[in-house]
Amino acid sequence: MTSDQDTAATDPTPQETGKLIVIEGIDGTGKSTQATMLAEALRKQGHEVVQSHEPTDGPWGKKLRESATTGRLTIEQELEYFLKDREQHVEELILPTVFKGGMVILDRYYFSSMAYQGARGIDPQEIRQKNEAFAPLPHILIILDLDVDTALDRIGVRDGEANEFEKRDALQFCRDLFLGLADEPFAHVIDASQEIEAVHREVLELCKS
Ligand SMILES: Nc1ncnc2c1ncn2[C@@H]1O[C@H](COP(=O)(O)OP(=O)(O)O)[C@@H](O)[C@H]1O
Ligand SMILES: Cc1cn([C@H]2C[C@H](O)[C@@H](COP(=O)(O)OP(=O)(O)O)O2)c(=O)[nH]c1=O
Protein backbone atom coordinates (compact mmCIF):
# COMPACT_ATOMS: atom_id res chain seq x y z
CA MET A 1 0.00 0.00 0.00
CA THR A 2 1.36 3.47 -0.88
CA SER A 3 1.50 6.07 1.84
CA ASP A 4 -1.51 7.85 0.28
CA GLN A 5 -3.53 4.64 0.40
CA ASP A 6 -2.30 4.11 3.99
CA THR A 7 -3.46 7.61 4.87
CA ALA A 8 -6.81 7.02 3.19
CA ALA A 9 -7.20 3.76 5.11
CA THR A 10 -6.55 5.39 8.49
CA ASP A 11 -8.13 8.78 7.83
CA PRO A 12 -11.83 8.06 7.18
CA THR A 13 -13.64 10.21 4.68
CA PRO A 14 -14.85 13.21 6.70
CA GLN A 15 -18.42 12.35 7.70
CA GLU A 16 -21.11 14.90 7.08
CA THR A 17 -21.71 15.54 10.77
CA GLY A 18 -24.87 16.91 12.18
CA LYS A 19 -25.36 19.24 15.14
CA LEU A 20 -25.94 18.81 18.86
CA ILE A 21 -28.21 21.62 20.03
CA VAL A 22 -28.88 21.89 23.78
CA ILE A 23 -31.56 23.98 25.48
CA GLU A 24 -31.05 24.69 29.19
CA GLY A 25 -32.77 26.79 31.82
CA ILE A 26 -34.63 26.38 35.09
CA ASP A 27 -38.06 24.72 35.18
CA GLY A 28 -40.68 26.89 33.48
CA THR A 29 -38.36 28.84 31.16
CA GLY A 30 -39.89 27.26 28.05
CA LYS A 31 -37.32 24.58 27.13
CA SER A 32 -39.86 21.96 26.04
CA THR A 33 -41.92 24.55 24.14
CA GLN A 34 -38.87 25.90 22.28
CA ALA A 35 -37.41 22.45 21.58
CA THR A 36 -40.63 21.36 19.89
CA MET A 37 -40.94 24.56 17.84
CA LEU A 38 -37.28 24.35 16.79
CA ALA A 39 -37.62 20.69 15.78
CA GLU A 40 -40.62 21.53 13.58
CA ALA A 41 -38.83 24.48 11.93
CA LEU A 42 -35.65 22.51 11.20
CA ARG A 43 -37.66 19.60 9.76
CA LYS A 44 -39.36 22.09 7.45
CA GLN A 45 -35.85 23.08 6.30
CA GLY A 46 -35.29 19.44 5.35
CA HIS A 47 -33.10 18.35 8.26
CA GLU A 48 -33.34 14.97 9.98
CA VAL A 49 -34.16 16.00 13.56
CA VAL A 50 -34.20 13.96 16.76
CA GLN A 51 -35.73 15.70 19.79
CA SER A 52 -34.87 14.27 23.19
CA HIS A 53 -34.63 15.20 26.86
CA GLU A 54 -32.84 14.38 30.09
CA PRO A 55 -33.60 12.63 32.32
CA THR A 56 -34.50 10.25 29.49
CA ASP A 57 -37.39 7.78 29.45
CA GLY A 58 -34.83 4.97 29.87
CA PRO A 59 -34.39 2.87 33.03
CA TRP A 60 -32.12 5.36 34.82
CA GLY A 61 -34.30 8.31 33.85
CA LYS A 62 -37.34 6.46 35.18
CA LYS A 63 -35.68 5.88 38.56
CA LEU A 64 -34.79 9.57 38.70
CA ARG A 65 -38.27 10.83 37.87
CA GLU A 66 -39.75 8.51 40.48
CA SER A 67 -37.40 9.92 43.10
CA ALA A 68 -38.67 13.47 42.50
CA THR A 69 -41.90 12.57 44.28
CA THR A 70 -41.16 9.40 46.24
CA GLY A 71 -38.24 11.00 48.10
CA ARG A 72 -34.93 12.34 46.92
CA LEU A 73 -31.93 10.04 46.45
CA THR A 74 -28.66 10.81 48.22
CA ILE A 75 -26.68 13.39 46.25
CA GLU A 76 -24.11 10.73 45.30
CA GLN A 77 -26.79 8.33 44.01
CA GLU A 78 -28.59 11.14 42.16
CA LEU A 79 -25.45 12.24 40.29
CA GLU A 80 -24.54 8.63 39.53
CA TYR A 81 -27.97 7.95 38.05
CA PHE A 82 -27.81 11.09 35.86
CA LEU A 83 -24.35 10.05 34.63
CA LYS A 84 -25.56 6.53 33.78
CA ASP A 85 -28.67 7.91 32.10
CA ARG A 86 -26.51 10.26 30.04
CA GLU A 87 -23.92 7.61 29.10
CA GLN A 88 -26.72 5.50 27.61
CA HIS A 89 -28.21 8.60 25.90
CA VAL A 90 -24.85 9.59 24.36
CA GLU A 91 -24.06 6.08 23.16
CA GLU A 92 -27.47 5.05 21.86
CA LEU A 93 -28.92 8.29 20.50
CA ILE A 94 -26.76 11.42 20.54
CA LEU A 95 -23.51 10.30 18.88
CA PRO A 96 -25.09 7.97 16.29
CA THR A 97 -27.50 10.72 15.15
CA VAL A 98 -24.89 13.49 14.95
CA PHE A 99 -22.37 11.25 13.13
CA LYS A 100 -24.90 10.48 10.40
CA GLY A 101 -25.61 14.17 9.89
CA GLY A 102 -28.76 14.52 11.99
CA MET A 103 -29.72 17.41 14.26
CA VAL A 104 -30.17 16.47 17.92
CA ILE A 105 -32.20 18.88 20.05
CA LEU A 106 -31.88 18.21 23.78
CA ASP A 107 -34.16 19.56 26.47
CA ARG A 108 -31.53 19.52 29.22
CA TYR A 109 -28.02 17.97 29.21
CA TYR A 110 -25.06 17.84 31.61
CA PHE A 111 -25.24 21.56 32.35
CA SER A 112 -28.39 20.73 34.35
CA SER A 113 -26.31 18.30 36.41
CA MET A 114 -23.82 21.11 37.09
CA ALA A 115 -26.74 23.30 38.19
CA TYR A 116 -29.08 21.00 40.13
CA GLN A 117 -26.53 18.64 41.69
CA GLY A 118 -24.30 21.67 42.17
CA ALA A 119 -27.13 23.26 44.15
CA ARG A 120 -26.99 20.22 46.45
CA GLY A 121 -23.30 20.85 47.16
CA ILE A 122 -21.18 18.99 44.60
CA ASP A 123 -18.58 21.19 42.85
CA PRO A 124 -20.03 22.06 39.42
CA GLN A 125 -16.55 21.87 37.81
CA GLU A 126 -16.14 18.32 39.16
CA ILE A 127 -19.55 17.45 37.68
CA ARG A 128 -18.51 19.01 34.36
CA GLN A 129 -15.28 16.99 34.22
CA LYS A 130 -17.09 13.70 34.99
CA ASN A 131 -19.56 14.40 32.18
CA GLU A 132 -17.09 15.64 29.59
CA ALA A 133 -15.14 12.40 29.98
CA PHE A 134 -17.81 10.83 27.74
CA ALA A 135 -20.36 13.48 26.71
CA PRO A 136 -19.59 15.60 23.62
CA LEU A 137 -19.66 19.38 23.83
CA PRO A 138 -22.75 20.84 22.16
CA HIS A 139 -22.38 22.77 18.90
CA ILE A 140 -24.95 25.22 20.30
CA LEU A 141 -26.06 25.77 23.91
CA ILE A 142 -29.14 27.93 24.32
CA ILE A 143 -29.69 29.23 27.85
CA LEU A 144 -33.27 30.40 28.41
CA ASP A 145 -33.04 32.95 31.21
CA LEU A 146 -35.96 33.92 33.43
CA ASP A 147 -36.38 35.05 37.04
CA VAL A 148 -37.36 32.27 39.42
CA ASP A 149 -40.72 33.72 40.49
CA THR A 150 -41.97 34.12 36.91
CA ALA A 151 -40.73 30.62 36.05
CA LEU A 152 -42.54 29.06 39.01
CA ASP A 153 -45.73 31.00 38.22
CA ARG A 154 -45.64 29.53 34.71
CA ILE A 155 -45.51 25.96 35.98
CA GLY A 156 -48.24 26.78 38.49
CA VAL A 157 -46.10 26.25 41.51
CA ARG A 158 -46.87 28.18 44.66
CA ASP A 159 -44.86 28.02 47.86
CA GLY A 160 -45.01 24.56 49.38
CA GLU A 161 -46.09 22.87 46.16
CA ALA A 162 -42.62 22.69 44.63
CA ASN A 163 -41.37 19.13 44.20
CA GLU A 164 -37.93 18.12 45.49
CA PHE A 165 -36.22 19.55 42.41
CA GLU A 166 -37.95 22.86 42.30
CA LYS A 167 -37.22 24.52 45.63
CA ARG A 168 -36.93 28.25 45.08
CA ASP A 169 -33.42 28.88 46.44
CA ALA A 170 -32.02 25.93 44.55
CA LEU A 171 -33.53 27.34 41.36
CA GLN A 172 -31.79 30.65 41.96
CA PHE A 173 -28.48 28.78 42.24
CA CYS A 174 -29.32 26.99 38.98
CA ARG A 175 -30.19 30.22 37.17
CA ASP A 176 -26.88 31.76 38.25
CA LEU A 177 -24.95 28.62 37.22
CA PHE A 178 -26.49 28.68 33.73
CA LEU A 179 -25.69 32.39 33.34
CA GLY A 180 -22.11 31.59 34.39
CA LEU A 181 -21.81 29.53 31.16
CA ALA A 182 -22.56 32.56 28.97
CA ASP A 183 -18.90 33.07 28.03
CA GLU A 184 -18.53 29.57 26.54
CA PRO A 185 -18.00 29.92 22.77
CA PHE A 186 -21.00 27.67 22.04
CA ALA A 187 -23.37 29.38 24.54
CA HIS A 188 -26.11 31.93 23.85
CA VAL A 189 -28.37 33.50 26.51
CA ILE A 190 -31.93 34.36 25.47
CA ASP A 191 -34.38 36.42 27.54
CA ALA A 192 -37.16 33.89 28.11
CA SER A 193 -39.57 36.52 29.45
CA GLN A 194 -40.40 37.47 25.84
CA GLU A 195 -43.44 36.14 23.95
CA ILE A 196 -43.06 32.51 22.81
CA GLU A 197 -42.76 33.49 19.12
CA ALA A 198 -40.08 36.11 19.85
CA VAL A 199 -37.99 33.54 21.74
CA HIS A 200 -38.47 31.06 18.89
CA ARG A 201 -37.22 33.57 16.31
CA GLU A 202 -34.02 34.09 18.32
CA VAL A 203 -33.54 30.34 18.82
CA LEU A 204 -34.05 29.56 15.14
CA GLU A 205 -31.66 32.34 14.07
CA LEU A 206 -28.93 30.67 16.14
CA CYS A 207 -29.63 27.16 14.88
CA LYS A 208 -30.50 27.38 11.20
CA SER A 209 -27.56 26.20 9.12
N1 LIG B 1 -42.27 32.74 26.42
C1 LIG B 1 -43.29 32.28 27.20
N2 LIG B 1 -44.17 33.15 27.74
C2 LIG B 1 -45.18 32.72 28.53
N3 LIG B 1 -45.42 31.42 28.84
C3 LIG B 1 -44.55 30.50 28.32
C4 LIG B 1 -43.45 30.87 27.49
N4 LIG B 1 -42.79 29.74 27.14
C5 LIG B 1 -43.44 28.71 27.72
N5 LIG B 1 -44.50 29.16 28.44
C6 LIG B 1 -45.44 28.35 29.23
O1 LIG B 1 -44.79 28.07 30.45
C7 LIG B 1 -45.05 26.71 30.84
C8 LIG B 1 -43.71 25.94 30.91
O2 LIG B 1 -43.23 25.81 29.58
P1 LIG B 1 -42.24 24.57 29.26
O3 LIG B 1 -41.86 24.66 27.81
O4 LIG B 1 -42.84 23.30 29.76
O5 LIG B 1 -40.98 24.95 30.18
P2 LIG B 1 -39.79 24.01 30.68
O6 LIG B 1 -39.69 22.85 29.71
O7 LIG B 1 -38.57 24.90 30.61
O8 LIG B 1 -40.10 23.60 32.08
C9 LIG B 1 -46.01 26.14 29.81
O9 LIG B 1 -47.33 26.31 30.29
C10 LIG B 1 -45.78 27.01 28.59
O10 LIG B 1 -46.92 27.11 27.77
C1 LIG C 1 -30.87 16.56 33.26
C2 LIG C 1 -31.01 16.85 34.73
C3 LIG C 1 -32.23 17.24 35.28
N1 LIG C 1 -32.29 17.48 36.61
C4 LIG C 1 -33.59 17.85 37.23
C5 LIG C 1 -34.17 19.14 36.70
C6 LIG C 1 -35.68 18.94 36.77
O1 LIG C 1 -36.24 19.64 37.87
C7 LIG C 1 -35.85 17.44 36.98
C8 LIG C 1 -36.72 16.79 35.93
O2 LIG C 1 -36.35 17.34 34.72
P1 LIG C 1 -37.50 18.05 33.86
O3 LIG C 1 -36.87 18.66 32.65
O4 LIG C 1 -38.28 18.97 34.73
O5 LIG C 1 -38.39 16.82 33.49
P2 LIG C 1 -39.93 16.96 33.41
O6 LIG C 1 -40.15 18.14 32.48
O7 LIG C 1 -40.42 15.68 32.87
O8 LIG C 1 -40.38 17.24 34.83
O9 LIG C 1 -34.53 16.85 36.89
C9 LIG C 1 -31.19 17.33 37.45
O10 LIG C 1 -31.30 17.52 38.68
N2 LIG C 1 -30.00 16.98 36.92
C10 LIG C 1 -29.84 16.73 35.59
O11 LIG C 1 -28.72 16.39 35.14
JSON list of N, CA and C in Angstrom, two decimals, residues 117-143:
[
{"chain": "A", "resi": 117, "resn": "GLN", "atom": "N", "xyz": [-27.33, 19.38, 40.70]},
{"chain": "A", "resi": 117, "resn": "GLN", "atom": "CA", "xyz": [-26.53, 18.64, 41.69]},
{"chain": "A", "resi": 117, "resn": "GLN", "atom": "C", "xyz": [-25.49, 19.58, 42.31]},
{"chain": "A", "resi": 118, "resn": "GLY", "atom": "N", "xyz": [-25.14, 20.62, 41.58]},
{"chain": "A", "resi": 118, "resn": "GLY", "atom": "CA", "xyz": [-24.30, 21.67, 42.17]},
{"chain": "A", "resi": 118, "resn": "GLY", "atom": "C", "xyz": [-25.03, 22.37, 43.30]},
{"chain": "A", "resi": 119, "resn": "ALA", "atom": "N", "xyz": [-26.34, 22.60, 43.10]},
{"chain": "A", "resi": 119, "resn": "ALA", "atom": "CA", "xyz": [-27.13, 23.26, 44.15]},
{"chain": "A", "resi": 119, "resn": "ALA", "atom": "C", "xyz": [-27.19, 22.42, 45.43]},
{"chain": "A", "resi": 120, "resn": "ARG", "atom": "N", "xyz": [-26.96, 21.11, 45.26]},
{"chain": "A", "resi": 120, "resn": "ARG", "atom": "CA", "xyz": [-26.99, 20.22, 46.45]},
{"chain": "A", "resi": 120, "resn": "ARG", "atom": "C", "xyz": [-25.60, 20.08, 47.06]},
{"chain": "A", "resi": 121, "resn": "GLY", "atom": "N", "xyz": [-24.59, 20.77, 46.48]},
{"chain": "A", "resi": 121, "resn": "GLY", "atom": "CA", "xyz": [-23.30, 20.85, 47.16]},
{"chain": "A", "resi": 121, "resn": "GLY", "atom": "C", "xyz": [-22.13, 20.21, 46.46]},
{"chain": "A", "resi": 122, "resn": "ILE", "atom": "N", "xyz": [-22.34, 19.56, 45.32]},
{"chain": "A", "resi": 122, "resn": "ILE", "atom": "CA", "xyz": [-21.18, 18.99, 44.60]},
{"chain": "A", "resi": 122, "resn": "ILE", "atom": "C", "xyz": [-20.58, 20.10, 43.72]},
{"chain": "A", "resi": 123, "resn": "ASP", "atom": "N", "xyz": [-19.25, 20.16, 43.66]},
{"chain": "A", "resi": 123, "resn": "ASP", "atom": "CA", "xyz": [-18.58, 21.19, 42.85]},
{"chain": "A", "resi": 123, "resn": "ASP", "atom": "C", "xyz": [-18.98, 21.08, 41.38]},
{"chain": "A", "resi": 124, "resn": "PRO", "atom": "N", "xyz": [-19.59, 22.12, 40.83]},
{"chain": "A", "resi": 124, "resn": "PRO", "atom": "CA", "xyz": [-20.03, 22.06, 39.42]},
{"chain": "A", "resi": 124, "resn": "PRO", "atom": "C", "xyz": [-18.90, 21.73, 38.45]},
{"chain": "A", "resi": 125, "resn": "GLN", "atom": "N", "xyz": [-17.67, 22.17, 38.74]},
{"chain": "A", "resi": 125, "resn": "GLN", "atom": "CA", "xyz": [-16.55, 21.87, 37.81]},
{"chain": "A", "resi": 125, "resn": "GLN", "atom": "C", "xyz": [-16.21, 20.38, 37.84]},
{"chain": "A", "resi": 126, "resn": "GLU", "atom": "N", "xyz": [-16.38, 19.77, 39.05]},
{"chain": "A", "resi": 126, "resn": "GLU", "atom": "CA", "xyz": [-16.14, 18.32, 39.16]},
{"chain": "A", "resi": 126, "resn": "GLU", "atom": "C", "xyz": [-17.21, 17.58, 38.36]},
{"chain": "A", "resi": 127, "resn": "ILE", "atom": "N", "xyz": [-18.44, 18.06, 38.45]},
{"chain": "A", "resi": 127, "resn": "ILE", "atom": "CA", "xyz": [-19.55, 17.45, 37.68]},
{"chain": "A", "resi": 127, "resn": "ILE", "atom": "C", "xyz": [-19.28, 17.60, 36.19]},
{"chain": "A", "resi": 128, "resn": "ARG", "atom": "N", "xyz": [-18.80, 18.77, 35.79]},
{"chain": "A", "resi": 128, "resn": "ARG", "atom": "CA", "xyz": [-18.51, 19.01, 34.36]},
{"chain": "A", "resi": 128, "resn": "ARG", "atom": "C", "xyz": [-17.44, 18.05, 33.87]},
{"chain": "A", "resi": 129, "resn": "GLN", "atom": "N", "xyz": [-16.38, 17.88, 34.65]},
{"chain": "A", "resi": 129, "resn": "GLN", "atom": "CA", "xyz": [-15.28, 16.99, 34.22]},
{"chain": "A", "resi": 129, "resn": "GLN", "atom": "C", "xyz": [-15.77, 15.55, 34.08]},
{"chain": "A", "resi": 130, "resn": "LYS", "atom": "N", "xyz": [-16.59, 15.09, 35.05]},
{"chain": "A", "resi": 130, "resn": "LYS", "atom": "CA", "xyz": [-17.09, 13.70, 34.99]},
{"chain": "A", "resi": 130, "resn": "LYS", "atom": "C", "xyz": [-17.92, 13.50, 33.72]},
{"chain": "A", "resi": 131, "resn": "ASN", "atom": "N", "xyz": [-18.71, 14.52, 33.37]},
{"chain": "A", "resi": 131, "resn": "ASN", "atom": "CA", "xyz": [-19.56, 14.40, 32.18]},
{"chain": "A", "resi": 131, "resn": "ASN", "atom": "C", "xyz": [-18.76, 14.49, 30.89]},
{"chain": "A", "resi": 132, "resn": "GLU", "atom": "N", "xyz": [-17.81, 15.44, 30.85]},
{"chain": "A", "resi": 132, "resn": "GLU", "atom": "CA", "xyz": [-17.09, 15.64, 29.59]},
{"chain": "A", "resi": 132, "resn": "GLU", "atom": "C", "xyz": [-16.09, 14.52, 29.29]},
{"chain": "A", "resi": 133, "resn": "ALA", "atom": "N", "xyz": [-15.97, 13.59, 30.23]},
{"chain": "A", "resi": 133, "resn": "ALA", "atom": "CA", "xyz": [-15.14, 12.40, 29.98]},
{"chain": "A", "resi": 133, "resn": "ALA", "atom": "C", "xyz": [-15.80, 11.52, 28.91]},
{"chain": "A", "resi": 134, "resn": "PHE", "atom": "N", "xyz": [-17.14, 11.66, 28.74]},
{"chain": "A", "resi": 134, "resn": "PHE", "atom": "CA", "xyz": [-17.81, 10.83, 27.74]},
{"chain": "A", "resi": 134, "resn": "PHE", "atom": "C", "xyz": [-18.83, 11.60, 26.90]},
{"chain": "A", "resi": 135, "resn": "ALA", "atom": "N", "xyz": [-19.29, 12.75, 27.41]},
{"chain": "A", "resi": 135, "resn": "ALA", "atom": "CA", "xyz": [-20.36, 13.48, 26.71]},
{"chain": "A", "resi": 135, "resn": "ALA", "atom": "C", "xyz": [-19.76, 14.57, 25.81]},
{"chain": "A", "resi": 136, "resn": "PRO", "atom": "N", "xyz": [-20.16, 14.59, 24.54]},
{"chain": "A", "resi": 136, "resn": "PRO", "atom": "CA", "xyz": [-19.59, 15.60, 23.62]},
{"chain": "A", "resi": 136, "resn": "PRO", "atom": "C", "xyz": [-20.08, 17.00, 23.96]},
{"chain": "A", "resi": 137, "resn": "LEU", "atom": "N", "xyz": [-19.22, 17.99, 23.68]},
{"chain": "A", "resi": 137, "resn": "LEU", "atom": "CA", "xyz": [-19.66, 19.38, 23.83]},
{"chain": "A", "resi": 137, "resn": "LEU", "atom": "C", "xyz": [-20.78, 19.63, 22.82]},
{"chain": "A", "resi": 138, "resn": "PRO", "atom": "N", "xyz": [-21.73, 20.49, 23.15]},
{"chain": "A", "resi": 138, "resn": "PRO", "atom": "CA", "xyz": [-22.75, 20.84, 22.16]},
{"chain": "A", "resi": 138, "resn": "PRO", "atom": "C", "xyz": [-22.18, 21.77, 21.11]},
{"chain": "A", "resi": 139, "resn": "HIS", "atom": "N", "xyz": [-22.74, 21.75, 19.90]},
{"chain": "A", "resi": 139, "resn": "HIS", "atom": "CA", "xyz": [-22.38, 22.77, 18.90]},
{"chain": "A", "resi": 139, "resn": "HIS", "atom": "C", "xyz": [-22.99, 24.10, 19.33]},
{"chain": "A", "resi": 140, "resn": "ILE", "atom": "N", "xyz": [-24.24, 24.00, 19.86]},
{"chain": "A", "resi": 140, "resn": "ILE", "atom": "CA", "xyz": [-24.95, 25.22, 20.30]},
{"chain": "A", "resi": 140, "resn": "ILE", "atom": "C", "xyz": [-25.60, 24.94, 21.66]},
{"chain": "A", "resi": 141, "resn": "LEU", "atom": "N", "xyz": [-25.37, 25.83, 22.61]},
{"chain": "A", "resi": 141, "resn": "LEU", "atom": "CA", "xyz": [-26.06, 25.77, 23.91]},
{"chain": "A", "resi": 141, "resn": "LEU", "atom": "C", "xyz": [-26.91, 27.02, 24.04]},
{"chain": "A", "resi": 142, "resn": "ILE", "atom": "N", "xyz": [-28.22, 26.80, 24.14]},
{"chain": "A", "resi": 142, "resn": "ILE", "atom": "CA", "xyz": [-29.14, 27.93, 24.32]},
{"chain": "A", "resi": 142, "resn": "ILE", "atom": "C", "xyz": [-29.57, 27.97, 25.78]},
{"chain": "A", "resi": 143, "resn": "ILE", "atom": "N", "xyz": [-29.30, 29.07, 26.44]},
{"chain": "A", "resi": 143, "resn": "ILE", "atom": "CA", "xyz": [-29.69, 29.23, 27.85]},
{"chain": "A", "resi": 143, "resn": "ILE", "atom": "C", "xyz": [-30.89, 30.16, 27.90]}
]
